[in-house]
Coordinates of C-alpha atoms in Angstrom, one line a residue:
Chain A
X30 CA 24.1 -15.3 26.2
X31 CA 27.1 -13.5 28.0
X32 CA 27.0 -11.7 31.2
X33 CA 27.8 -8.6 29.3
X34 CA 25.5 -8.9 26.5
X35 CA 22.2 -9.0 29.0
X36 CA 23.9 -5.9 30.4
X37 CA 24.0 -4.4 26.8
X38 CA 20.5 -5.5 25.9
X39 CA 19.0 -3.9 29.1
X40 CA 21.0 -0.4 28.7
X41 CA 19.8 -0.4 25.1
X42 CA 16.0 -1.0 26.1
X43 CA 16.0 1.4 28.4
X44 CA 17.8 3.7 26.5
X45 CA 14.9 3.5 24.1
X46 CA 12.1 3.6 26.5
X47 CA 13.7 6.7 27.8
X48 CA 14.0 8.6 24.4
X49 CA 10.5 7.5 23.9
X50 CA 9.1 9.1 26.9
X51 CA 11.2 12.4 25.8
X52 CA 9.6 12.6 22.7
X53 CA 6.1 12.3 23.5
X54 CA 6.6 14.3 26.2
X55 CA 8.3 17.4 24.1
X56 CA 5.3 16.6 21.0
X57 CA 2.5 16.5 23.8
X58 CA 4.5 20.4 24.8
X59 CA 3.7 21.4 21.4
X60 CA 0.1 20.4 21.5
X61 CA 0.2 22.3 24.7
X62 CA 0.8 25.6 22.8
X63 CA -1.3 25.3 19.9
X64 CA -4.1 24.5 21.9
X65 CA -6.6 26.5 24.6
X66 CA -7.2 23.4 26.2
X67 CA -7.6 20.0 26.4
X68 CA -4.7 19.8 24.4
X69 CA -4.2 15.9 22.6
X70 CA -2.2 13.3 24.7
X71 CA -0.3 10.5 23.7
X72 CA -2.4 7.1 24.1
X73 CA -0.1 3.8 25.2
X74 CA -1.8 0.6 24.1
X75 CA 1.1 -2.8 25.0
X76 CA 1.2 -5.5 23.1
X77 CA 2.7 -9.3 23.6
X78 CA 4.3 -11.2 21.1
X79 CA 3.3 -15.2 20.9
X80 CA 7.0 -16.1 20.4
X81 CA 8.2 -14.0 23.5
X82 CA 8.6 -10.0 24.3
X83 CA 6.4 -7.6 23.3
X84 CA 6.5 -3.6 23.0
X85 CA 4.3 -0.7 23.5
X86 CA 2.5 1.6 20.9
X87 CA 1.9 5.5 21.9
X88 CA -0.1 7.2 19.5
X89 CA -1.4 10.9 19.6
X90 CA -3.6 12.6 17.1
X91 CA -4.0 16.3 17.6
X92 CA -3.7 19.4 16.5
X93 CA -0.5 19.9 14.8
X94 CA 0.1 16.1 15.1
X95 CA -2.6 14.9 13.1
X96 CA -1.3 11.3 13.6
X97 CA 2.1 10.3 15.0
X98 CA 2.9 6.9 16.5
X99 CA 6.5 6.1 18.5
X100 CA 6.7 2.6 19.4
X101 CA 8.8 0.4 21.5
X102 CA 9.5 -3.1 21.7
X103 CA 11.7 -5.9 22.8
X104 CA 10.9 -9.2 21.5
X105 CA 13.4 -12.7 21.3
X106 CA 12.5 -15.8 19.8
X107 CA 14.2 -18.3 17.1
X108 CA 14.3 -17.5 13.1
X109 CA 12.0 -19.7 11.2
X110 CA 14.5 -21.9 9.2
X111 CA 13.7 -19.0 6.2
X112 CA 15.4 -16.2 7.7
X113 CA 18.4 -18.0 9.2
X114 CA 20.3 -17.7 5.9
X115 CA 19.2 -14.0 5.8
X116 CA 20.0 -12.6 9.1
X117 CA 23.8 -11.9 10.4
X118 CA 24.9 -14.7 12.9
X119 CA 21.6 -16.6 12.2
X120 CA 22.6 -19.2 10.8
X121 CA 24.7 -20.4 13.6
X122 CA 22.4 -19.9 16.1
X123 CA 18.1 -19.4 15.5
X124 CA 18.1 -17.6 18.2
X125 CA 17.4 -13.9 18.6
X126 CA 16.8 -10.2 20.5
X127 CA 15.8 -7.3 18.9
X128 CA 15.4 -4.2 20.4
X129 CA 14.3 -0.6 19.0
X130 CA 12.2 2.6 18.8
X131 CA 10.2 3.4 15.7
X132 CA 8.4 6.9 15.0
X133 CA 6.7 8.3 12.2
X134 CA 4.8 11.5 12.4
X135 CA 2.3 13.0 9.7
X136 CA 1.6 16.2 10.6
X137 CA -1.8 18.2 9.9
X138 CA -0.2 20.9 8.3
X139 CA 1.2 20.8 4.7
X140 CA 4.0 23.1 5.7
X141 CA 5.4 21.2 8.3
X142 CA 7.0 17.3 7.3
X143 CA 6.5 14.5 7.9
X144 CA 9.1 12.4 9.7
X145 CA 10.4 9.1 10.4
X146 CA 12.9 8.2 13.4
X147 CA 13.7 4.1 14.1
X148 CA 16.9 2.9 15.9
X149 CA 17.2 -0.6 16.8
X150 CA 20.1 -3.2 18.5
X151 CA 19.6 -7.0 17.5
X152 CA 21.3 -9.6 19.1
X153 CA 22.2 -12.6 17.5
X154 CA 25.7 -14.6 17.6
X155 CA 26.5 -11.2 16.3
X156 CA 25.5 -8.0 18.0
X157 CA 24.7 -4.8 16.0
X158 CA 22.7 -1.7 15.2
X159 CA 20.5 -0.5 12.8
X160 CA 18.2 2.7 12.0
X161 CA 18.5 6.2 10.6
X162 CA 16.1 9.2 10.6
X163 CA 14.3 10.8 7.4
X164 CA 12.1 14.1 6.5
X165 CA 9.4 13.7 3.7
X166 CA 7.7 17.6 3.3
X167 CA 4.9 17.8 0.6
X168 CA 6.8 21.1 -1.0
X169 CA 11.2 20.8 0.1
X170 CA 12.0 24.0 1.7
X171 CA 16.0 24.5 1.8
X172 CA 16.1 25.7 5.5
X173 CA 14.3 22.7 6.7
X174 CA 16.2 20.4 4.6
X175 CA 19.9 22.1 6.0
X176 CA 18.8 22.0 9.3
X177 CA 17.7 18.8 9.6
X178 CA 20.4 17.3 7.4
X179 CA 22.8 19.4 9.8
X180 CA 22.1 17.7 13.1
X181 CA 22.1 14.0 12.0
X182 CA 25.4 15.3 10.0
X183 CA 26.4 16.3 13.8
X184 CA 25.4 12.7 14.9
X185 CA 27.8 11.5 12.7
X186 CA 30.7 13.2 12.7
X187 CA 30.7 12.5 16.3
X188 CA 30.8 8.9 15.3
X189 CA 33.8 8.8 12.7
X190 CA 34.2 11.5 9.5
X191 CA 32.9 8.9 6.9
X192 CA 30.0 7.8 8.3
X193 CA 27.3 11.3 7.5
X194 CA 28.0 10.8 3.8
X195 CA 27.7 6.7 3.7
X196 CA 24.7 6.7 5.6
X197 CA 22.8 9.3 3.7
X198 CA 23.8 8.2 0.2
X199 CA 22.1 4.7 1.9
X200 CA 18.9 6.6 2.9
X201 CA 18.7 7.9 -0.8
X202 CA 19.0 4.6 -2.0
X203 CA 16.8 3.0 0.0
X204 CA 13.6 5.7 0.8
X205 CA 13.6 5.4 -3.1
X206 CA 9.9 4.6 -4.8
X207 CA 11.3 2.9 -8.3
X208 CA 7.7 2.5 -10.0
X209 CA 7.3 6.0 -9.3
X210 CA 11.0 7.4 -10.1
X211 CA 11.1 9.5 -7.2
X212 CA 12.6 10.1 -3.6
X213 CA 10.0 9.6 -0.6
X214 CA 11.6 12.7 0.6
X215 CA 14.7 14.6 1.3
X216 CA 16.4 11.9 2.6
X217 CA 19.0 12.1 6.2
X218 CA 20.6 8.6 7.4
X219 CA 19.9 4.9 7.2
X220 CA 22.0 2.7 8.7
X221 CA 22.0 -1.0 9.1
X222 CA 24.6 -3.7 10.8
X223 CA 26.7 -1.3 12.1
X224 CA 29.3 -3.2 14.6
X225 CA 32.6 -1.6 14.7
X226 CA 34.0 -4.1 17.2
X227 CA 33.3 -0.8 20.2
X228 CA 29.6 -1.6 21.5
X229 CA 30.3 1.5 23.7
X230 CA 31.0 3.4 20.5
X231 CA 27.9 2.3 18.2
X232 CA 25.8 2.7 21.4
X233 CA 26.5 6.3 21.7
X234 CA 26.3 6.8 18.4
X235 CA 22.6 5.3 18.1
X236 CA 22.1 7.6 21.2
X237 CA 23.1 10.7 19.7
X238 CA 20.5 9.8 16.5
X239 CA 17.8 9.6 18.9
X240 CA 18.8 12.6 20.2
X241 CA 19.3 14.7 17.1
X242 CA 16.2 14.0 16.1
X243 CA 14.5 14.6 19.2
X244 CA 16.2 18.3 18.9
X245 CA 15.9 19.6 15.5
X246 CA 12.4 17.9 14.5
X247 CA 10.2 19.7 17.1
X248 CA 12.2 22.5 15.9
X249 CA 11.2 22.2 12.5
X250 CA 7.8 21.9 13.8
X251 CA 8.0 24.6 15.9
X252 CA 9.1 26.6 12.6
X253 CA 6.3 25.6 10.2
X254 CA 3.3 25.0 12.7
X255 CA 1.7 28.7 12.7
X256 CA 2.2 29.3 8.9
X257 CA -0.9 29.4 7.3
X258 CA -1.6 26.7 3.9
X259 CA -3.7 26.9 0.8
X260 CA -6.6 23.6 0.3
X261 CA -4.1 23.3 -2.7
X262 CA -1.5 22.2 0.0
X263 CA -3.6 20.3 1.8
X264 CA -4.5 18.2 -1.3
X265 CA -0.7 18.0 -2.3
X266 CA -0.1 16.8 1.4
X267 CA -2.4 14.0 0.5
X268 CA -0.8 12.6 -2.3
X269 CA 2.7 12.8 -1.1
X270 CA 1.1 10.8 1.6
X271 CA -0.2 8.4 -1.0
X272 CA 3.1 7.9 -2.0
X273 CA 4.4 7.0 1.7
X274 CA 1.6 4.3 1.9
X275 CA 3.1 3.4 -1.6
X276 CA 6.6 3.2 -0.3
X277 CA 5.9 0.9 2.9
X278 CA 3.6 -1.5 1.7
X279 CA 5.4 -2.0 -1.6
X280 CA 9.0 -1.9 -0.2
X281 CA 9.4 -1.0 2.8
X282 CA 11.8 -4.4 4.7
X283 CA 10.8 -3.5 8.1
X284 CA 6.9 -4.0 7.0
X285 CA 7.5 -6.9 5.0
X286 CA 9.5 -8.5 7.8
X287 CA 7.4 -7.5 10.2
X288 CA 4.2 -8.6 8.4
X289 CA 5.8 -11.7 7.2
X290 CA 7.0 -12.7 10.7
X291 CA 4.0 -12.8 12.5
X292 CA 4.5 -9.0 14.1
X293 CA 2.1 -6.4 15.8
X294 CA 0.2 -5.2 12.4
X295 CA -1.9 -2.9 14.5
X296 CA 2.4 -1.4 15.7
X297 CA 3.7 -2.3 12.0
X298 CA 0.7 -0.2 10.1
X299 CA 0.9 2.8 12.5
X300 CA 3.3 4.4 10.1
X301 CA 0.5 5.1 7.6
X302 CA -1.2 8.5 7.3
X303 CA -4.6 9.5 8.5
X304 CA -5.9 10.6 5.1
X305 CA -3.9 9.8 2.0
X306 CA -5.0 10.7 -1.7
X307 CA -4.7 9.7 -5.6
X308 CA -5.4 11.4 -8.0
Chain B
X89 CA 1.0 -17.9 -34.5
X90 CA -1.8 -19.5 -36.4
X91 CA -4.6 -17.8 -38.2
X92 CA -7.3 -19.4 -36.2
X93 CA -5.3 -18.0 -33.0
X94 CA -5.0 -14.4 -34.4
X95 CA -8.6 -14.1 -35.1
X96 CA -9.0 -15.0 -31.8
X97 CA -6.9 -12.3 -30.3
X98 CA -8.2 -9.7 -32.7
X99 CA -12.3 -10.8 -31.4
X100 CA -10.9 -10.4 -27.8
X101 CA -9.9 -6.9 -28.0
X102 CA -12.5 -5.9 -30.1
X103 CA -14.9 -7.1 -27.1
X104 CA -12.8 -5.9 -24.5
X105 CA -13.0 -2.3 -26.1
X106 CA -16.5 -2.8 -27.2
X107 CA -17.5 -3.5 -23.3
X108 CA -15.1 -0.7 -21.8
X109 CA -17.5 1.4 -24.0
X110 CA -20.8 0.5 -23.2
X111 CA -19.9 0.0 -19.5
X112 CA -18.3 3.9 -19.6
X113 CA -21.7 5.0 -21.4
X114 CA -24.1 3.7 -18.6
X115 CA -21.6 5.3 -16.0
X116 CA -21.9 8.6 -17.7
X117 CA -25.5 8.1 -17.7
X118 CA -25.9 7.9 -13.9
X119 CA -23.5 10.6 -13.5
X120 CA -26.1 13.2 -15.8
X121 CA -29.2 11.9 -14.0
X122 CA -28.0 13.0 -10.9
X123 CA -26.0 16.2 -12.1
X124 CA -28.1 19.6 -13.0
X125 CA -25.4 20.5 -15.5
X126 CA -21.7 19.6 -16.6
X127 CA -21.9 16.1 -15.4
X128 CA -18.5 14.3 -15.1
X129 CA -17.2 12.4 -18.5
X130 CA -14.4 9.5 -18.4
X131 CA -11.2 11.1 -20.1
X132 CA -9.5 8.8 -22.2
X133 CA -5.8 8.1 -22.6
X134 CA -3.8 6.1 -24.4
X135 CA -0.3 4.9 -23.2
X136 CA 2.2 2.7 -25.0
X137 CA 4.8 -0.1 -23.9
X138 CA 8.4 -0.3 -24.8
X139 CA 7.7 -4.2 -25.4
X140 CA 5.0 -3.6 -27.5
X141 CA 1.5 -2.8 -27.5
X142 CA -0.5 -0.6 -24.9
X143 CA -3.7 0.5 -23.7
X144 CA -6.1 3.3 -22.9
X145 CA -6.8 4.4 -19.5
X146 CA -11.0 6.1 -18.7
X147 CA -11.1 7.9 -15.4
X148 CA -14.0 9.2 -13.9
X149 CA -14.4 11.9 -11.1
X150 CA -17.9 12.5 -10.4
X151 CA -20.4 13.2 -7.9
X152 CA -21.6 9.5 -8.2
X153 CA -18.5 7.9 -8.9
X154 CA -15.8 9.6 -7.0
X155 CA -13.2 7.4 -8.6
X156 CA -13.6 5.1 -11.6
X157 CA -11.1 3.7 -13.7
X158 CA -11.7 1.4 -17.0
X159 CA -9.3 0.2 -18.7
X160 CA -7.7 -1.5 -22.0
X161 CA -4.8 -3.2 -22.8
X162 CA -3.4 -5.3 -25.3
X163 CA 0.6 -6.1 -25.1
X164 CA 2.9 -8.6 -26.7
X165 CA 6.4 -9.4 -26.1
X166 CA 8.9 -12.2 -24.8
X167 CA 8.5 -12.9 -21.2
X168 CA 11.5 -12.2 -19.1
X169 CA 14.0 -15.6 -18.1
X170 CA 12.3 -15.5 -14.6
X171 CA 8.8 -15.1 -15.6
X172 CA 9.3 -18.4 -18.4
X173 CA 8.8 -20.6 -15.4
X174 CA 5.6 -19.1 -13.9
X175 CA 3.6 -18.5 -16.9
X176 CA 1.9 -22.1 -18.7
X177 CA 3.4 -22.6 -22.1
X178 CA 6.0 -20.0 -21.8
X179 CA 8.6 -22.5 -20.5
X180 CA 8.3 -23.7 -24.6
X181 CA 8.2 -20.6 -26.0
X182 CA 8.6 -16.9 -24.0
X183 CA 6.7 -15.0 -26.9
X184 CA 3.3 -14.1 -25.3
X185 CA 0.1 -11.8 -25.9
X186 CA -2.5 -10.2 -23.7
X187 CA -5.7 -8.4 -24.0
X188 CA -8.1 -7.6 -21.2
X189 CA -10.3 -5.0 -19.1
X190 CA -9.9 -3.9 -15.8
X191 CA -12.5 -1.6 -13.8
X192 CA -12.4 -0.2 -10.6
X193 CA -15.3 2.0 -9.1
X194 CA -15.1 3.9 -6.2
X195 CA -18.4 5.4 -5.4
X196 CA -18.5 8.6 -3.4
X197 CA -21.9 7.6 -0.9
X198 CA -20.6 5.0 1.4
X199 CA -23.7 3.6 0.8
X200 CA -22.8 2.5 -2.6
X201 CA -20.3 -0.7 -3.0
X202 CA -17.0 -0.3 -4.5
X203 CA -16.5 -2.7 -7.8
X204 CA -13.9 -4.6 -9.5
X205 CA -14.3 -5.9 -12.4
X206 CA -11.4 -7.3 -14.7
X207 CA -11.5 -10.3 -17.6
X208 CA -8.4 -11.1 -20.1
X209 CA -7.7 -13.2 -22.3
X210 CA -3.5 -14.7 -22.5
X211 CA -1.6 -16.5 -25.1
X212 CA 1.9 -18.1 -24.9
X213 CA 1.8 -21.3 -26.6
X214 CA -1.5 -22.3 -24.7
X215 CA -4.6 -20.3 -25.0
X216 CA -6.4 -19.6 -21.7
X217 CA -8.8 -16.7 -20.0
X218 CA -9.1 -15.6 -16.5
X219 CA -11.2 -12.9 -14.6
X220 CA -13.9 -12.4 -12.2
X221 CA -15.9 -9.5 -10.7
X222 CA -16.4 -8.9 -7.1
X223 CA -18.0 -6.0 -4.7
X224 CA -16.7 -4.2 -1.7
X225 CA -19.9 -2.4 0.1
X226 CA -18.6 -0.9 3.4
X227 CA -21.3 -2.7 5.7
X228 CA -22.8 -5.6 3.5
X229 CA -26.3 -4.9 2.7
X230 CA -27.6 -8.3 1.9
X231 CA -30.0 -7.1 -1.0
X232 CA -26.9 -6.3 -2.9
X233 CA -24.8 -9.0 -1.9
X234 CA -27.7 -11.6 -2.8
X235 CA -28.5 -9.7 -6.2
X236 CA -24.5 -9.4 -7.5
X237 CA -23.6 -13.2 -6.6
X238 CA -27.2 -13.7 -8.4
X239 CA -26.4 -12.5 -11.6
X240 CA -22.7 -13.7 -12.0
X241 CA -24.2 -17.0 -10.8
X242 CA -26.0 -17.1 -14.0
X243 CA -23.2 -16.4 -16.0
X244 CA -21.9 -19.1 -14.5
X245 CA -24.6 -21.4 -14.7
X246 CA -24.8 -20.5 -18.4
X247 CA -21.1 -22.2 -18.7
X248 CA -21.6 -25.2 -16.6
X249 CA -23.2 -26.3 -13.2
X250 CA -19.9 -26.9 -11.2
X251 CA -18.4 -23.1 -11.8
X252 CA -20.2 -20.8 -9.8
X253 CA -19.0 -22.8 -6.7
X254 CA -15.7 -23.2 -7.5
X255 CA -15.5 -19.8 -8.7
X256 CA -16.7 -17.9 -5.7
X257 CA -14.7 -20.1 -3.1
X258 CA -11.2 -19.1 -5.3
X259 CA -12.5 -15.3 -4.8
X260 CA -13.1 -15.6 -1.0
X261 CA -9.9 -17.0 -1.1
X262 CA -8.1 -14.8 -3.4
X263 CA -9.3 -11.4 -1.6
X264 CA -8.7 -12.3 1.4
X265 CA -6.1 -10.1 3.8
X266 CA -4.0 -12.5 5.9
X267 CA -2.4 -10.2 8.0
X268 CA -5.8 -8.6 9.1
X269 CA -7.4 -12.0 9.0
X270 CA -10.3 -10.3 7.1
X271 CA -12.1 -10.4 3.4
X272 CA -11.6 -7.8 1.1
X273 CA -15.6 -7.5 0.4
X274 CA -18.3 -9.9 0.1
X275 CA -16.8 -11.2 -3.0
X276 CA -17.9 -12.7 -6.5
X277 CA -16.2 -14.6 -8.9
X278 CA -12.3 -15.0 -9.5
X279 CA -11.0 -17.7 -12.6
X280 CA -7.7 -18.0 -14.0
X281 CA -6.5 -20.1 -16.8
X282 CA -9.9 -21.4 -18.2
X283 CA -9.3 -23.3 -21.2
X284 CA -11.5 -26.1 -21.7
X285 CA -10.6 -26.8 -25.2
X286 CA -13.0 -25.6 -26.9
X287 CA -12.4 -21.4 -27.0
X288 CA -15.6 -20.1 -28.6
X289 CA -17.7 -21.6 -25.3
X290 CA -14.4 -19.8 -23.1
X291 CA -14.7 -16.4 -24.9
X292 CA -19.1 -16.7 -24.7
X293 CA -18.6 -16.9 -21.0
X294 CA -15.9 -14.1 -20.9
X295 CA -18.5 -12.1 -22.3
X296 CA -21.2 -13.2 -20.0
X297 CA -19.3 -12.4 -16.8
X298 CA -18.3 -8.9 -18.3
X299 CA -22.5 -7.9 -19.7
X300 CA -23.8 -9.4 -15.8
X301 CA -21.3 -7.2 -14.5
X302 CA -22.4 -4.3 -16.7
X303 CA -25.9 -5.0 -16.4
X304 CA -25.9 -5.6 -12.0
X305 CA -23.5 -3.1 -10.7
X306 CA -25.4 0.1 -12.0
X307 CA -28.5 -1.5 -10.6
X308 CA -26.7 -1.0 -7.5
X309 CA -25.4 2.0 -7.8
X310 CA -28.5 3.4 -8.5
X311 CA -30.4 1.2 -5.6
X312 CA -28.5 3.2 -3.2
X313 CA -27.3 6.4 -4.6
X314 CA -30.1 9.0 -3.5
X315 CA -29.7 7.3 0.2
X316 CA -28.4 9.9 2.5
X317 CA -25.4 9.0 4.4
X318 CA -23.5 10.0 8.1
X319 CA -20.3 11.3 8.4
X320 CA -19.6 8.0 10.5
X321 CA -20.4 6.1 6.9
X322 CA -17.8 8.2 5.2
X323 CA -15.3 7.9 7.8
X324 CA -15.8 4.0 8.1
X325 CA -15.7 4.0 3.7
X326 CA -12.4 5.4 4.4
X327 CA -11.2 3.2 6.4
X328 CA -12.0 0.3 4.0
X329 CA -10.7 2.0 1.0
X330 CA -7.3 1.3 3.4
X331 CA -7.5 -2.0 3.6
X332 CA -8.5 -1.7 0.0
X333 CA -4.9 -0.4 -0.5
X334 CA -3.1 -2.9 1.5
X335 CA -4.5 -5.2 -0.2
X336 CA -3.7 -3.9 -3.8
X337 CA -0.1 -3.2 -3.3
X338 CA 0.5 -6.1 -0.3
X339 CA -1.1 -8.8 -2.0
X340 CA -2.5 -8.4 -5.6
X341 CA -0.7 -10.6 -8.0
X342 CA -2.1 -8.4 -11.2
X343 CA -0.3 -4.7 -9.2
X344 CA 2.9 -7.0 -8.4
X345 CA 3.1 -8.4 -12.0
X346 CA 2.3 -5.5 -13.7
X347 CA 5.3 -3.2 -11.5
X348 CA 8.0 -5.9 -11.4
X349 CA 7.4 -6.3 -15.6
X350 CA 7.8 -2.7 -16.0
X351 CA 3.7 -2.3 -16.8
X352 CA 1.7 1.5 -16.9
X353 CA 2.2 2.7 -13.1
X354 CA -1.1 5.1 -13.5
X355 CA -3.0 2.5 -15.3
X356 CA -1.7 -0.3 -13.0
X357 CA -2.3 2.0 -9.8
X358 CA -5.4 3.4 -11.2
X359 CA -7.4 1.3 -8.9
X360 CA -6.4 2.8 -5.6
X361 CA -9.1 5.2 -4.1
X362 CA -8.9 8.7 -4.5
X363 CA -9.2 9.0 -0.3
X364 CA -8.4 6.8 2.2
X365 CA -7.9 6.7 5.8
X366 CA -6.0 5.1 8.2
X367 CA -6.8 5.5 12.0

């Protein structure tokens, strides 16, 4: 591995460890104002991978955060003989880096979303990134849906002018639940093997989704959090989440891969809700 | 199709909806013995499939029986070009025809095991049956475990000496969660393509499993149904009804056949619980 590529693969983990403290420290904030005291904190819990690396789980569940998990890791290794042919570069070489930052967030209230945020840099012969953000509320509400659809728009228009609508017609395709026929939610970005030749360039770029996010989704929060909900809500909340545990366990490639691969289950499985319904 | 085949087919469903009935009677019956007035009912409906064929869902939401699903199906049709190679006797000939029941009880006291139950009978150009029954209590209570592997022991028994054994090791090993290294429950009985060659003595034992189902698991149920329960039970019932999930859509041959062949989504989903929690 080159001189420069250590160099990228450190910036990159510490890039995400860095957006991962921000976060949990601007959701612990919110907990902060909801509540009189003894307001929720975000628990760490590390984790080591037999093949090499590792990564660190934070998980809080409060008040307005009735579950949220935003995990770290950097892990290396060799692909098994089965995922040479399937992974960029691969096939050359077995082995591997893979760096990232993966949130989801299931709020207690039915008026606020839920959300998911993962950006991620693998290494192989080839170097590239991966990730996008996504909103899933139990009831769409057009402000919400602008706003958020707004900053990652932002994100990307930094990045080149074609990118916002590529990657968000690939979120609807792929955050899509065929059995059922319907979206997960209202969709945003998802991205995947992006390597424009610029490292720089897609570095920045899977900076700036971080950091959208990590504006406008405590804003949304912010927004909702004090409005009051009906138990009809509530139960709707339920089964929408139904449909999220649905969505990752039938389809969802990063819990397949992860699963499939020998990964944290206790890390890959923190994306499910704390209470999910059907009816 | 022969005659002798078609009589066959036609006995099959006829017992399949004969047993859906009298196993949705005693149900019904628990649920008025322990409800002042109104008690719950199963609701019936009927879907049909584009191949050919159908089935009728029961669902039941009760105070005894939070969730329970029975259901019916009997479907004909070709087998698709990838599923010719899978299925015995299809390779020959891709026409094919199934019948069957499927039940799955989710009991609101934590104190009372969840239940599946599910027998069916399959014709391509072989002939063959396959099934089993098996219980997922939250914390095994041995008086139940010993009495439900007791009775379809002797459904066994009544078929031949070796099956039992052999049955109840291919359950342990068929509900079993690899990527929690865990069981599903305490298990049962799980068979698949049983076709000794001679049918009558198949189908008597298809029967047998289905009446020591119908006859043990509301002796449980009511065993344990006045028992009071902590909110510590509920909240670890929750919890299994998870894994209960991950198992159904990460591993369950019958939920992955039935969604990749374009089967009844609410019939085929039917058995996930109505709560579930994930910590």
């Amino acid at each position: 591995m080159s001189t420069d590529v250590k160099a990228q693969q450190e910036r990159a983990a510490t890039w995400f460890r860095d957006l991962r403290d921000r976060i949990c420290a601007s959701f612990e904030v919110i907990e902060t104002e909801m509540t009189g005291s003894e307001p929720a904190r975000f628990q760490r819990k590390p984790w080591e991978r037999a093949g090499g690396g590792g990564g660190t789980m934070a998980l809080m569940q409060g008040q307005i955060f009735e579950k949220v998990g935003v995990n770290i890791s950097e892990v290396w290794g060799e692909f098994s003989p089965e995922f040479r042919k399937q992974i960029p570069g691969a096939d050359v070489d077995p082995r591997f880096w893979a760096g990232g930052i993966s949130l989801v967030s299931h709020p207690t209230s039915p008026r606020v979303p839920a959300a998911h945020m993962n950006t991620r840099m693998i290494v192989t012969t080839k170097t590239w990134f991966g990730g996008g953000a996504d909103l899933t509320p139990v009831v769409a509400l057009a402000d919400d849906t602008t706003a958020f659809h707004g900053a990652l728009k932002t994100a990307c228009d930094g990045y080149d002018a074609a990118s916002y609508a590529r990657f968000k017609a690939w979120c609807d395709e792929y955050f899509f639940l065929p059995h059922r026929g319907e979206a997960r939610g209202v969709g945003g970005i998802f991205y995947d093997q992006l390597a424009s030749g610029d490292w720089e360039k897609d570095f920045a770029f899977t900076r700036s989704v971080g950091l959208a996010f990590a504006d406008i989704y405590p804003t949304l929060v912010r927004r909702r959090m004090r409005e009051p909900w009906t138990d009809a809500e509530r139960q709707a909340q339920l089964v929408k989440r139904g449909r999220y545990v649905e969505f990752n366990l039938l389809h969802d490639r990063g819990t397949k891969f992860g699963l499939a691969t020998g990964g944290n289950v206790e890390a890959i499985l923190m994306s499910l809700p704390p209470h999910a319904a059907w009816t």
